[in-house]
Coordinates of C-alpha atoms in Angstrom, one line a residue:
Chain C
M7 CA 208.2 -268.5 136.1
D8 CA 208.7 -272.2 136.1
A9 CA 206.0 -274.9 136.0
A10 CA 206.3 -275.7 139.7
M11 CA 205.6 -272.1 140.7
I12 CA 202.6 -271.9 138.4
K13 CA 201.3 -275.0 139.9
E14 CA 201.7 -273.7 143.5
I15 CA 200.1 -270.4 142.7
G16 CA 197.3 -272.1 140.8
E17 CA 196.6 -274.4 143.7
I18 CA 196.3 -271.4 146.0
V19 CA 194.1 -269.5 143.6
V20 CA 191.7 -272.4 143.1
R21 CA 191.5 -272.9 146.9
M22 CA 190.6 -269.2 147.4
L23 CA 188.2 -269.2 144.5
I24 CA 186.3 -272.2 145.8
I25 CA 186.0 -270.9 149.4
F26 CA 185.3 -267.2 148.7
T27 CA 182.8 -267.9 145.9
A28 CA 181.0 -270.2 148.3
V29 CA 181.1 -267.6 151.0
F30 CA 179.8 -264.7 148.9
T31 CA 177.1 -266.8 147.3
G32 CA 176.2 -268.0 150.8
V33 CA 176.0 -264.4 152.1
G34 CA 173.8 -263.4 149.2
Y35 CA 171.4 -266.2 149.6
M36 CA 171.3 -266.0 153.4
T37 CA 169.4 -262.7 153.0
L38 CA 166.9 -264.5 150.9
V39 CA 166.7 -267.4 153.3
E40 CA 166.2 -265.0 156.2
R41 CA 163.3 -263.3 154.4
R42 CA 161.7 -266.4 153.1
V43 CA 161.9 -268.3 156.4
S44 CA 160.7 -265.3 158.4
A45 CA 157.7 -265.0 156.0
W46 CA 157.1 -268.7 156.4
M47 CA 157.1 -268.4 160.2
Q48 CA 154.7 -265.5 160.0
D49 CA 152.4 -267.2 157.4
R50 CA 153.4 -264.8 154.6
L51 CA 154.8 -265.4 151.2
G52 CA 158.0 -263.4 151.3
P53 CA 159.9 -262.3 148.2
N54 CA 159.1 -264.9 145.5
R55 CA 158.7 -262.8 142.3
V56 CA 162.3 -262.3 141.0
G57 CA 163.2 -265.6 139.4
P58 CA 161.8 -269.0 140.4
Q59 CA 160.9 -268.9 144.1
G60 CA 162.6 -265.5 144.3
L61 CA 166.0 -267.0 143.7
L62 CA 167.3 -264.0 141.8
Q63 CA 166.2 -261.6 144.6
P64 CA 169.8 -261.2 146.1
L65 CA 171.0 -260.1 142.7
A66 CA 168.2 -257.6 142.4
D67 CA 168.9 -256.2 145.9
G68 CA 172.5 -255.8 145.1
L69 CA 171.8 -254.0 141.9
K70 CA 169.4 -251.7 143.6
H71 CA 172.0 -250.7 146.3
L72 CA 174.6 -250.2 143.6
M73 CA 172.5 -247.6 142.0
K74 CA 171.5 -245.7 145.1
E75 CA 173.2 -242.4 146.0
D76 CA 176.1 -242.8 148.3
I77 CA 175.6 -240.2 151.0
V78 CA 178.3 -239.0 153.4
P79 CA 176.7 -236.9 156.2
A80 CA 177.9 -233.3 156.6
G81 CA 179.1 -233.9 160.2
A82 CA 181.0 -237.1 159.3
H83 CA 184.7 -237.7 159.5
R84 CA 185.0 -238.6 155.8
M85 CA 188.1 -240.8 155.8
V86 CA 187.0 -242.9 158.8
F87 CA 183.5 -243.0 157.5
V88 CA 184.7 -244.8 154.4
L89 CA 187.1 -247.0 156.2
A90 CA 184.7 -248.3 158.8
P91 CA 182.6 -250.7 156.5
I92 CA 185.8 -252.1 155.1
L93 CA 187.1 -252.8 158.6
V94 CA 184.0 -254.7 159.4
L95 CA 183.9 -256.7 156.2
V96 CA 187.6 -257.7 155.9
P97 CA 187.9 -259.7 159.2
A98 CA 184.6 -261.3 158.6
I99 CA 185.6 -262.6 155.2
A100 CA 189.2 -263.4 156.3
S101 CA 188.1 -265.8 159.0
F102 CA 187.2 -268.4 156.3
A103 CA 190.8 -268.7 155.4
V104 CA 191.5 -271.1 158.3
I105 CA 188.3 -273.2 158.4
P106 CA 188.7 -276.7 156.8
I107 CA 185.9 -277.8 154.6
A108 CA 186.9 -281.4 153.9
G109 CA 189.4 -284.0 155.1
D110 CA 192.1 -284.7 152.5
A111 CA 193.3 -282.7 149.6
I112 CA 191.7 -283.5 146.2
N113 CA 193.5 -283.7 142.9
L114 CA 191.9 -281.8 140.1
Q115 CA 192.5 -284.9 137.8
D116 CA 190.1 -286.9 140.0
L117 CA 187.4 -284.4 138.9
G118 CA 188.2 -285.0 135.3
L119 CA 190.1 -281.7 134.8
P120 CA 193.4 -281.7 132.9
W121 CA 195.6 -280.2 135.7
D122 CA 197.6 -282.3 138.2
W123 CA 196.9 -279.9 141.1
Q124 CA 196.4 -280.9 144.7
I125 CA 193.6 -278.7 146.2
K126 CA 193.8 -278.5 149.9
P127 CA 190.5 -278.2 151.8
F128 CA 191.5 -274.9 153.5
I129 CA 193.2 -271.7 152.3
A130 CA 195.8 -271.4 155.0
D131 CA 197.1 -274.2 157.3
V132 CA 197.9 -272.4 160.5
S133 CA 198.9 -274.1 163.7
V134 CA 197.1 -271.5 165.8
G135 CA 194.0 -271.3 163.5
L136 CA 191.6 -271.1 166.4
L137 CA 193.4 -268.1 167.9
I138 CA 193.4 -266.4 164.5
L139 CA 189.6 -266.8 164.4
L140 CA 189.2 -265.3 167.8
G141 CA 191.6 -262.5 166.9
L142 CA 189.7 -261.7 163.7
A143 CA 186.4 -261.8 165.7
S144 CA 187.8 -259.2 168.1
L145 CA 189.0 -257.0 165.2
E146 CA 185.4 -256.6 163.9
V147 CA 184.7 -254.3 166.8
Y148 CA 186.9 -251.6 165.2
G149 CA 184.6 -251.1 162.2
V150 CA 181.6 -250.9 164.4
V151 CA 183.0 -248.3 166.9
L152 CA 184.5 -246.3 164.0
A153 CA 181.2 -246.3 162.1
G154 CA 179.4 -245.0 165.1
W155 CA 182.0 -242.4 165.9
S156 CA 182.6 -241.1 162.3
S157 CA 178.9 -240.7 161.5
G158 CA 178.9 -237.6 163.8
S159 CA 175.4 -238.3 164.9
K160 CA 173.7 -239.3 168.1
Y161 CA 172.1 -242.6 167.4
P162 CA 175.0 -244.3 165.6
A163 CA 177.3 -243.2 168.5
M164 CA 175.0 -244.8 171.0
G165 CA 174.6 -247.9 169.0
A166 CA 178.3 -248.2 168.5
L167 CA 179.0 -247.8 172.3
R168 CA 176.4 -250.5 173.0
S169 CA 177.7 -252.9 170.5
T170 CA 181.3 -252.4 171.5
A171 CA 180.5 -253.1 175.1
Q172 CA 178.5 -256.1 174.1
M173 CA 181.1 -257.6 171.8
I174 CA 184.0 -257.1 174.3
S175 CA 181.9 -258.7 177.1
Y176 CA 180.9 -261.7 175.2
E177 CA 184.3 -262.3 173.5
L178 CA 185.6 -263.5 176.9
A179 CA 182.8 -266.0 177.3
L180 CA 183.3 -267.1 173.7
G181 CA 187.0 -267.7 174.3
L182 CA 186.4 -269.6 177.5
A183 CA 183.7 -271.7 175.9
V184 CA 186.0 -273.1 173.1
L185 CA 189.0 -273.7 175.4
P186 CA 187.7 -277.1 176.7
V187 CA 187.8 -278.5 173.2
V188 CA 191.4 -277.3 172.8
L189 CA 192.2 -279.0 176.1
T190 CA 190.9 -282.4 175.1
T191 CA 192.2 -282.2 171.5
G192 CA 195.6 -280.8 172.4
S193 CA 195.8 -278.6 169.4
L194 CA 194.8 -275.1 168.2
R195 CA 194.8 -276.2 164.5
L196 CA 191.3 -276.5 163.2
Q197 CA 192.0 -279.4 160.9
T198 CA 193.4 -281.4 163.8
I199 CA 190.4 -280.6 165.9
A200 CA 188.1 -281.8 163.1
E201 CA 190.1 -284.9 162.5
A202 CA 190.1 -285.8 166.2
Q203 CA 186.3 -286.2 166.0
A204 CA 186.3 -289.2 163.7
G205 CA 184.7 -292.5 164.6
T206 CA 181.7 -293.4 166.7
W207 CA 180.7 -294.7 170.1
F208 CA 178.7 -298.0 170.1
G209 CA 178.6 -297.8 166.4
F210 CA 176.0 -295.1 166.1
I211 CA 176.8 -292.0 168.3
P212 CA 179.3 -290.0 166.3
H213 CA 182.5 -289.1 168.2
W214 CA 181.7 -285.4 168.2
N215 CA 182.8 -282.9 170.8
V216 CA 179.3 -281.7 171.4
F217 CA 178.7 -285.0 173.3
I218 CA 181.9 -284.5 175.3
H219 CA 181.4 -280.8 176.0
P220 CA 177.7 -280.1 176.0
F221 CA 178.0 -277.1 178.2
G222 CA 180.9 -275.6 176.2
F223 CA 178.7 -275.8 173.1
L224 CA 175.8 -274.2 174.9
F225 CA 177.9 -271.3 176.1
L226 CA 179.5 -270.9 172.7
L227 CA 176.1 -270.8 171.1
I228 CA 174.9 -268.0 173.5
A229 CA 178.1 -266.0 173.1
I230 CA 177.9 -266.3 169.3
F231 CA 174.3 -264.9 169.3
A232 CA 175.7 -261.9 171.2
E233 CA 178.8 -261.6 169.0
T234 CA 176.8 -261.6 165.8
K235 CA 174.4 -259.1 167.3
R236 CA 171.4 -261.1 166.4
L237 CA 168.1 -261.3 168.3
P238 CA 167.7 -261.9 171.2
F239 CA 170.8 -259.8 171.7
D240 CA 170.4 -257.3 168.8
L241 CA 170.5 -254.2 171.1
P242 CA 173.1 -252.3 169.0
E243 CA 170.5 -251.9 166.3
A244 CA 167.3 -252.1 168.3
E245 CA 165.1 -250.1 165.9
P246 CA 162.5 -248.7 168.4
E247 CA 165.3 -247.0 170.5
L248 CA 168.2 -246.4 168.2
V249 CA 166.7 -246.1 164.7
G250 CA 169.2 -248.5 163.2
G251 CA 172.3 -248.6 165.4
Y252 CA 175.8 -247.9 164.3
H253 CA 175.0 -248.0 160.5
T254 CA 172.1 -245.6 160.6
E255 CA 173.9 -243.0 158.5
Y256 CA 175.1 -245.4 155.9
S257 CA 173.6 -245.9 152.5
A258 CA 174.1 -247.7 149.2
M259 CA 177.2 -250.0 148.9
K260 CA 178.6 -249.0 152.3
F261 CA 175.4 -250.2 153.9
V262 CA 175.5 -253.4 151.9
M263 CA 179.0 -254.0 153.2
F264 CA 177.7 -253.9 156.8
Y265 CA 175.0 -256.3 155.8
M266 CA 177.5 -258.6 154.1
A267 CA 179.7 -258.5 157.1
E268 CA 176.8 -259.4 159.4
Y269 CA 175.9 -262.5 157.3
S270 CA 179.5 -263.6 156.7
T271 CA 180.1 -263.4 160.4
M272 CA 177.1 -265.6 160.9
I273 CA 178.3 -268.1 158.4
A274 CA 181.8 -268.1 159.9
N275 CA 180.5 -268.6 163.4
A276 CA 178.2 -271.4 162.2
A277 CA 181.2 -273.0 160.5
L278 CA 183.2 -272.6 163.7
M279 CA 180.6 -274.3 165.8
V280 CA 180.4 -277.1 163.3
T281 CA 184.2 -277.5 163.2
L282 CA 184.6 -277.4 166.9
F283 CA 181.6 -279.3 168.2
F284 CA 179.9 -281.2 165.3
G285 CA 182.8 -283.0 163.7
G286 CA 183.4 -280.4 160.9
W287 CA 183.3 -282.3 157.6
Q288 CA 183.2 -285.7 159.3
V289 CA 180.5 -288.1 158.1
P290 CA 180.6 -291.0 160.6
G291 CA 181.2 -294.4 159.0
L292 CA 181.8 -293.2 155.5
A293 CA 184.6 -294.5 153.4
L294 CA 184.7 -293.7 149.7
S295 CA 187.4 -293.1 147.1
Q296 CA 188.2 -289.6 145.9
P297 CA 186.6 -287.5 144.5
W298 CA 183.3 -288.7 146.1
M299 CA 184.7 -288.5 149.6
F300 CA 185.8 -284.9 149.1
L301 CA 182.5 -283.8 147.6
I302 CA 180.4 -285.6 150.2
Q303 CA 182.5 -284.1 153.0
V304 CA 182.1 -280.6 151.6
G305 CA 178.3 -281.3 151.3
A306 CA 178.2 -282.6 154.9
F307 CA 180.0 -279.5 156.1
S308 CA 177.7 -277.2 154.2
A309 CA 174.6 -279.0 155.5
K310 CA 175.7 -278.8 159.1
T311 CA 176.6 -275.1 158.7
F312 CA 173.3 -274.4 157.1
F313 CA 171.5 -276.0 160.0
F314 CA 173.0 -273.5 162.3
L315 CA 172.3 -270.6 160.0
F316 CA 168.7 -271.8 160.0
L317 CA 168.8 -271.8 163.8
F318 CA 169.9 -268.2 163.8
V319 CA 167.0 -267.2 161.6
W320 CA 164.6 -269.4 163.6
V321 CA 165.6 -267.8 166.9
R322 CA 165.5 -264.3 165.5
W323 CA 161.8 -264.7 164.6
T324 CA 160.9 -266.5 167.9
L325 CA 162.5 -264.8 170.8
P326 CA 161.9 -261.2 172.1
R327 CA 164.8 -258.8 172.7
F328 CA 166.7 -258.7 176.0
R329 CA 167.0 -255.5 178.0
Y330 CA 170.5 -253.9 178.0
D331 CA 171.2 -254.5 181.7
Q332 CA 169.9 -258.1 181.4
L333 CA 172.3 -258.6 178.5
M334 CA 175.3 -257.3 180.5
N335 CA 174.3 -259.2 183.6
L336 CA 174.0 -262.4 181.6
G337 CA 177.4 -261.9 180.0
W338 CA 179.4 -260.9 183.0
K339 CA 177.7 -262.4 186.0
V340 CA 176.4 -265.7 184.6
L341 CA 178.0 -266.8 181.3
L342 CA 181.6 -265.9 182.1
E343 CA 181.5 -267.7 185.5
L344 CA 179.8 -270.8 184.1
A345 CA 182.2 -271.0 181.2
F346 CA 185.1 -270.6 183.5
I347 CA 183.8 -273.4 185.9
N348 CA 183.3 -275.6 182.8
L349 CA 186.8 -275.0 181.8
L350 CA 188.2 -275.7 185.3
V351 CA 186.2 -279.0 185.5
V352 CA 187.4 -280.1 182.1
A353 CA 191.0 -279.1 183.0
M354 CA 190.8 -281.2 186.2
L355 CA 189.3 -284.2 184.4
V356 CA 192.1 -284.0 181.7
A357 CA 194.7 -283.7 184.4
A358 CA 193.2 -286.7 186.2
G359 CA 193.4 -288.7 183.0
V360 CA 189.6 -289.2 182.7
M361 CA 189.3 -287.3 179.4
Chain W
M16 CA 216.3 -259.7 158.5
P17 CA 219.4 -259.8 160.6
L18 CA 219.3 -259.1 164.3
V19 CA 220.8 -255.7 163.9
A20 CA 217.8 -254.5 161.8
Y21 CA 215.3 -255.7 164.4
I22 CA 217.2 -254.0 167.3
G23 CA 217.6 -250.8 165.2
L24 CA 213.9 -250.8 164.5
S25 CA 213.1 -251.3 168.1
A26 CA 215.4 -248.3 169.0
I27 CA 213.6 -246.1 166.5
L28 CA 210.2 -247.1 167.7
F29 CA 211.2 -246.5 171.3
V30 CA 212.5 -243.0 170.6
I31 CA 209.4 -242.1 168.7
G32 CA 207.4 -243.2 171.7
V33 CA 209.6 -241.1 174.0
M34 CA 209.1 -238.1 171.8
G35 CA 205.3 -238.7 171.8
V36 CA 205.3 -238.6 175.6
L37 CA 207.4 -235.4 175.7
L38 CA 205.6 -233.5 173.0
K39 CA 201.9 -234.4 173.0
R40 CA 199.2 -232.5 174.9
N41 CA 196.4 -235.0 174.7
A42 CA 196.6 -237.4 177.7
L43 CA 195.3 -240.3 175.6
T44 CA 197.9 -239.8 172.9
I45 CA 200.6 -239.7 175.6
F46 CA 199.3 -243.0 176.8
M47 CA 199.4 -244.4 173.3
S48 CA 203.0 -243.4 173.1
I49 CA 203.8 -245.4 176.2
E50 CA 202.2 -248.4 174.5
L51 CA 204.4 -247.7 171.5
M52 CA 207.5 -247.8 173.8
L53 CA 206.4 -251.1 175.4
N54 CA 205.9 -252.5 171.9
A55 CA 209.3 -251.5 170.8
V56 CA 210.8 -253.4 173.7
N57 CA 208.7 -256.4 172.7
V58 CA 210.3 -256.4 169.3
A59 CA 213.8 -256.3 170.8
L60 CA 212.9 -259.1 173.2
A61 CA 211.5 -261.4 170.5
A62 CA 214.5 -260.7 168.3
F63 CA 217.0 -261.5 171.0
A64 CA 215.1 -264.7 171.8
R65 CA 215.4 -265.7 168.2
H66 CA 219.0 -264.8 168.2
H67 CA 219.7 -267.1 171.2
G68 CA 217.3 -269.8 170.0
G69 CA 215.5 -269.8 173.3
L70 CA 211.9 -268.9 174.1
D71 CA 212.5 -266.9 177.3
G72 CA 212.4 -263.7 175.4
Q73 CA 209.0 -264.5 174.1
I74 CA 207.8 -265.3 177.6
F75 CA 208.9 -261.9 178.6
V76 CA 206.9 -260.4 175.8
F77 CA 203.8 -262.1 177.4
F78 CA 204.5 -260.4 180.7
V79 CA 205.0 -257.1 179.0
M80 CA 201.6 -257.5 177.4
T81 CA 200.1 -258.3 180.8
V82 CA 201.5 -255.2 182.3
A83 CA 200.3 -253.2 179.3
A84 CA 196.8 -254.5 179.7
A85 CA 196.7 -253.8 183.4
E86 CA 198.2 -250.3 182.8
A87 CA 195.6 -249.6 180.0
A88 CA 192.7 -250.6 182.3
V89 CA 193.8 -248.5 185.2
G90 CA 195.1 -245.6 183.1
L91 CA 191.9 -245.2 181.1
A92 CA 189.9 -245.4 184.3
I93 CA 191.9 -242.5 185.7
F94 CA 191.3 -240.5 182.4
I95 CA 187.6 -241.1 182.7
A96 CA 187.6 -239.8 186.3
I97 CA 189.7 -236.8 185.3
F98 CA 187.5 -236.0 182.3
R99 CA 184.4 -236.0 184.5
L100 CA 186.1 -233.4 186.7
K101 CA 187.8 -231.2 184.2
K102 CA 186.0 -231.9 180.9
T103 CA 189.4 -232.1 179.1
T104 CA 192.1 -234.5 178.2
D105 CA 194.7 -231.8 177.7
V106 CA 197.6 -232.4 180.1
T107 CA 198.5 -228.7 180.3
E108 CA 195.1 -228.0 181.8
I109 CA 195.4 -230.7 184.4
N110 CA 197.8 -228.9 186.8
L111 CA 195.9 -228.6 190.0
M112 CA 198.5 -230.5 191.9
R113 CA 201.4 -228.5 190.5
W114 CA 201.6 -225.8 193.0
Chain K
M8 CA 216.1 -261.8 149.3
S9 CA 213.9 -264.3 150.9
L10 CA 210.2 -263.9 151.4
D11 CA 210.8 -263.5 155.1
T12 CA 213.1 -260.6 154.6
I13 CA 210.7 -258.8 152.2
L14 CA 207.9 -259.3 154.7
A15 CA 210.0 -258.1 157.7
S16 CA 211.2 -255.1 155.8
A17 CA 207.7 -254.1 154.7
A18 CA 206.5 -254.6 158.3
S19 CA 209.3 -252.5 159.6
I20 CA 208.6 -249.6 157.3
A21 CA 204.9 -249.8 158.2
A22 CA 205.8 -249.9 161.9
I23 CA 207.9 -246.8 161.7
F24 CA 205.5 -244.8 159.5
S25 CA 202.5 -245.6 161.7
A26 CA 204.5 -244.8 164.9
L27 CA 205.3 -241.4 163.5
M28 CA 201.7 -240.9 162.5
V29 CA 200.6 -241.7 166.0
I30 CA 202.4 -238.7 167.4
W31 CA 201.7 -236.5 164.4
Q32 CA 197.9 -236.7 164.3
R33 CA 195.8 -234.2 166.3
N34 CA 192.8 -236.4 166.5
A35 CA 193.1 -239.1 169.1
V36 CA 190.9 -241.6 167.2
I37 CA 193.2 -241.4 164.1
S38 CA 196.2 -241.8 166.4
A39 CA 194.7 -244.9 167.9
L40 CA 194.0 -246.3 164.4
F41 CA 197.7 -245.8 163.5
L42 CA 198.7 -247.4 166.7
V43 CA 196.6 -250.5 165.7
L44 CA 198.5 -250.5 162.4
N45 CA 201.8 -250.3 164.3
L46 CA 200.7 -253.3 166.5
G47 CA 199.7 -255.2 163.5
S48 CA 203.1 -254.7 161.8
V49 CA 204.8 -255.8 165.0
A50 CA 202.7 -258.9 164.9
V51 CA 204.0 -259.6 161.4
L52 CA 207.5 -259.0 162.7
F53 CA 206.9 -261.6 165.5
L54 CA 205.8 -264.0 162.7
T55 CA 209.1 -263.5 160.9
L56 CA 210.9 -264.2 164.2
G57 CA 209.2 -267.6 164.6
G58 CA 206.7 -266.5 167.1
E59 CA 203.4 -267.8 165.6
F60 CA 201.6 -268.0 168.9
L61 CA 203.0 -264.7 170.0
A62 CA 201.7 -263.0 166.9
A63 CA 198.3 -264.3 167.5
V64 CA 198.3 -263.2 171.1
Q65 CA 199.6 -259.8 170.0
V66 CA 196.6 -259.4 167.8
I67 CA 194.1 -260.7 170.3
V68 CA 195.4 -258.9 173.4
Y69 CA 196.8 -255.7 172.0
A70 CA 194.7 -255.0 168.9
G71 CA 191.6 -256.9 170.1
A72 CA 191.4 -255.8 173.7
I73 CA 193.7 -252.9 174.7
M74 CA 193.2 -250.8 171.6
V75 CA 189.5 -251.4 171.5
L76 CA 189.4 -250.2 175.1
F77 CA 191.3 -247.1 174.0
L78 CA 188.9 -246.4 171.2
F79 CA 185.9 -247.1 173.4
V80 CA 187.1 -244.6 176.0
I81 CA 187.9 -242.0 173.3
T82 CA 184.6 -242.2 171.6
L83 CA 182.8 -242.3 175.0
L84 CA 184.5 -239.1 176.2
N85 CA 184.6 -237.7 172.6
P86 CA 187.0 -234.8 173.4
A87 CA 187.3 -232.1 170.8
P88 CA 190.5 -232.4 168.8
L89 CA 193.2 -230.1 170.3
K90 CA 194.2 -227.1 168.2
E91 CA 197.9 -227.4 168.8
R92 CA 199.7 -230.4 167.4
F93 CA 202.4 -230.4 170.2
A94 CA 202.5 -229.1 173.7
S95 CA 205.4 -226.7 173.3
G96 CA 206.4 -224.1 170.6
P97 CA 208.1 -224.9 167.3
V98 CA 211.6 -224.3 168.7
M99 CA 211.2 -226.7 171.5
T100 CA 209.5 -229.2 169.3
G101 CA 212.3 -229.0 166.7
L102 CA 214.8 -229.4 169.4
T103 CA 213.1 -232.5 170.8
F104 CA 213.0 -234.1 167.3
A105 CA 216.7 -233.3 166.8
L106 CA 217.5 -234.8 170.2
G107 CA 215.5 -237.9 169.2
V108 CA 217.4 -238.3 166.0
L109 CA 220.7 -237.9 167.8
F110 CA 219.6 -240.5 170.4
V111 CA 218.7 -243.0 167.7
A112 CA 222.1 -242.3 166.0
A113 CA 223.9 -243.0 169.3
L114 CA 221.9 -246.2 169.9
M115 CA 222.6 -247.3 166.3
R116 CA 226.3 -246.9 166.9
G117 CA 226.0 -249.3 169.8
I118 CA 223.7 -251.7 167.9
M119 CA 226.1 -251.8 164.9
S120 CA 228.7 -253.5 167.1
L121 CA 226.4 -256.5 167.2
A122 CA 226.6 -256.7 163.4
G123 CA 229.8 -258.8 163.5
A124 CA 229.9 -262.4 164.7
G125 CA 227.3 -262.0 167.3
G126 CA 224.5 -260.9 165.0
V127 CA 223.4 -264.1 163.4
M128 CA 220.1 -265.7 164.2
A129 CA 220.2 -269.2 165.7
S130 CA 218.6 -271.9 163.6
V131 CA 215.5 -273.2 165.3
G132 CA 213.1 -276.2 164.8
E133 CA 209.5 -276.5 163.9
E134 CA 208.3 -276.3 167.5
Y135 CA 210.0 -273.0 168.1
G136 CA 207.4 -270.5 169.3
S137 CA 204.5 -272.9 169.1
A138 CA 201.7 -272.8 171.7
R139 CA 202.9 -276.1 173.2
S140 CA 206.5 -275.0 173.7
I141 CA 205.5 -271.6 175.1
G142 CA 203.0 -273.2 177.4
E143 CA 205.5 -275.7 178.7
L144 CA 208.0 -273.0 179.6
L145 CA 205.3 -270.7 181.0
F146 CA 204.0 -273.4 183.4
T147 CA 207.3 -274.7 184.5
A148 CA 210.2 -272.2 184.7
Y149 CA 208.0 -269.1 184.7
L150 CA 205.1 -270.4 186.9
Y151 CA 205.7 -268.0 189.7
P152 CA 205.8 -264.8 187.5
F153 CA 202.8 -266.2 185.7
E154 CA 200.8 -266.4 188.9
L155 CA 201.9 -262.9 189.9
A156 CA 200.8 -261.6 186.5
G157 CA 197.3 -263.0 187.3
V158 CA 197.3 -261.2 190.6
L159 CA 198.4 -258.0 188.8
L160 CA 195.5 -258.3 186.4
M161 CA 193.1 -258.9 189.3
V162 CA 194.3 -255.8 191.1
A163 CA 194.2 -253.7 187.9
M164 CA 190.6 -254.8 187.3
V165 CA 189.5 -253.9 190.8
G166 CA 191.4 -250.6 190.6
A167 CA 189.8 -249.7 187.2
V168 CA 186.3 -250.4 188.6
V169 CA 186.8 -248.3 191.7
L170 CA 188.4 -245.4 189.7
A171 CA 185.9 -245.2 186.9
R172 CA 182.7 -245.7 188.8
R173 CA 180.5 -242.7 189.5
Q174 CA 180.1 -241.6 193.1
T175 CA 176.4 -241.9 193.8
A176 CA 174.5 -240.0 196.4
G177 CA 174.6 -241.5 199.9
E178 CA 178.1 -242.8 199.5
D179 CA 181.1 -241.2 201.0

């Protein structure tokens, strides 16, 4: 192996290390955030005993689940039962590969490290990045439907059927909601979409897509709540009716994998919203030299993403659950049509040269 | 890979699909074998498109996918209707119209 | 060997293996899973053929929509796995397989004639297979078939709803 090859592989490894470490830490701490915020909203304390402010709680939880007994029910289809949590987790994690976290690449020498390596702000630069994200989102359904089927039990099967129907239905609205952004930007590459949102109007309104496509953003937000199966759309795991939904029969690490998948989907979807509608890593009016620019952009991206994660938690502890027929009606008879009309209007405006 | 390899692969996949249709009992698996054949054709189309340097072959793949989607929707609806009536997906049991 | 060749060869092997497993498995759910693997490997093959957009669409439409629908219906009906692997006895099955191999051999003979001068891939630019170039072609030269495909989907949708809905009392 020559030096150039080591350099290239090193750059890729550092990229993956940065992004996946961030994601896994984020997933762990989202569970804590969820519990602390919900406690705060209900005037409780929440977990605050393990470490300062309960900061070591995710570690303790992980350890507890590691030591639990891994049960495979007698009626289960063993191979598929083991495969299902993997199939849920992998697409959820893989979607981070195409999301850009900063503008320009950073050289490790700028950070005071001895290597002359250019670290790009994304793992893979794909010209159809947005489509990859949508494709991975649609692959997550497999794990869910297989988990329900392979458990060989009534409630998981019901939960899986519900969530499959829900995810398929809202995927359409999700796709239609993001298309207006693609129309005005003219690219499916996420970095190009983020770059296109630079600058401001009148010097103080940032040039973000949310101000151009407010309806698109609203529809995307609703569709994402349904895709991540969070309240008010958490019917697949509605505990009064279905015990726990498609992962009722799972325990120990397999159960943790479903949980991790849920939270990493949330983070990925929040990051997607930020990239498409809130300028991604853009900080309007900021011009600094490297490495400060890179670090601040990463910080801005994380802060924006965290805002949406907080919104997820906030909504979860605020709104009641929809009924199943209401959910389907909303998806097929309202959201889909409105998103389609929105797309048509934007397409006409683009064709007329207004946008 | 050279063009020959792609077309050969396409031929193999297609024949596997044909055998699935001829051999299987489960109506759903037969249906999957048809998807297998359509997919084999897609490989050949994309390979020939690359061979000629044009995109028309890839456009055809899109149309094949459209047809596959339409076919899956209608076909599965038919299976659901049959299953309600006969409680089976075994094609050897679905022979009311045979004589 | 270039990286593309390695990738394409691996995807080809995966495609053939998964296709065989689709027709070998008794359980329809496992068959469907292997079909998904097959579709995924074909998507990788599209990538090696320069069809970036096509590969993405293959995953979204085939793996993400059609196969999910299959799995949904299989788990909804949940038919018991059939006892017999194939519809006819071992003799007929063996004969069918032999004929299949023979047919592949015959096809290969024809395909091998491509191997000479006609078998090279054209060199293509960056834009080959991108969303933009496909879209331009689709909305100019192939506009009419494109519209017809839309009509086809519409008809299929109506047909599926009519076929699958339960007849309720009071309707004829």
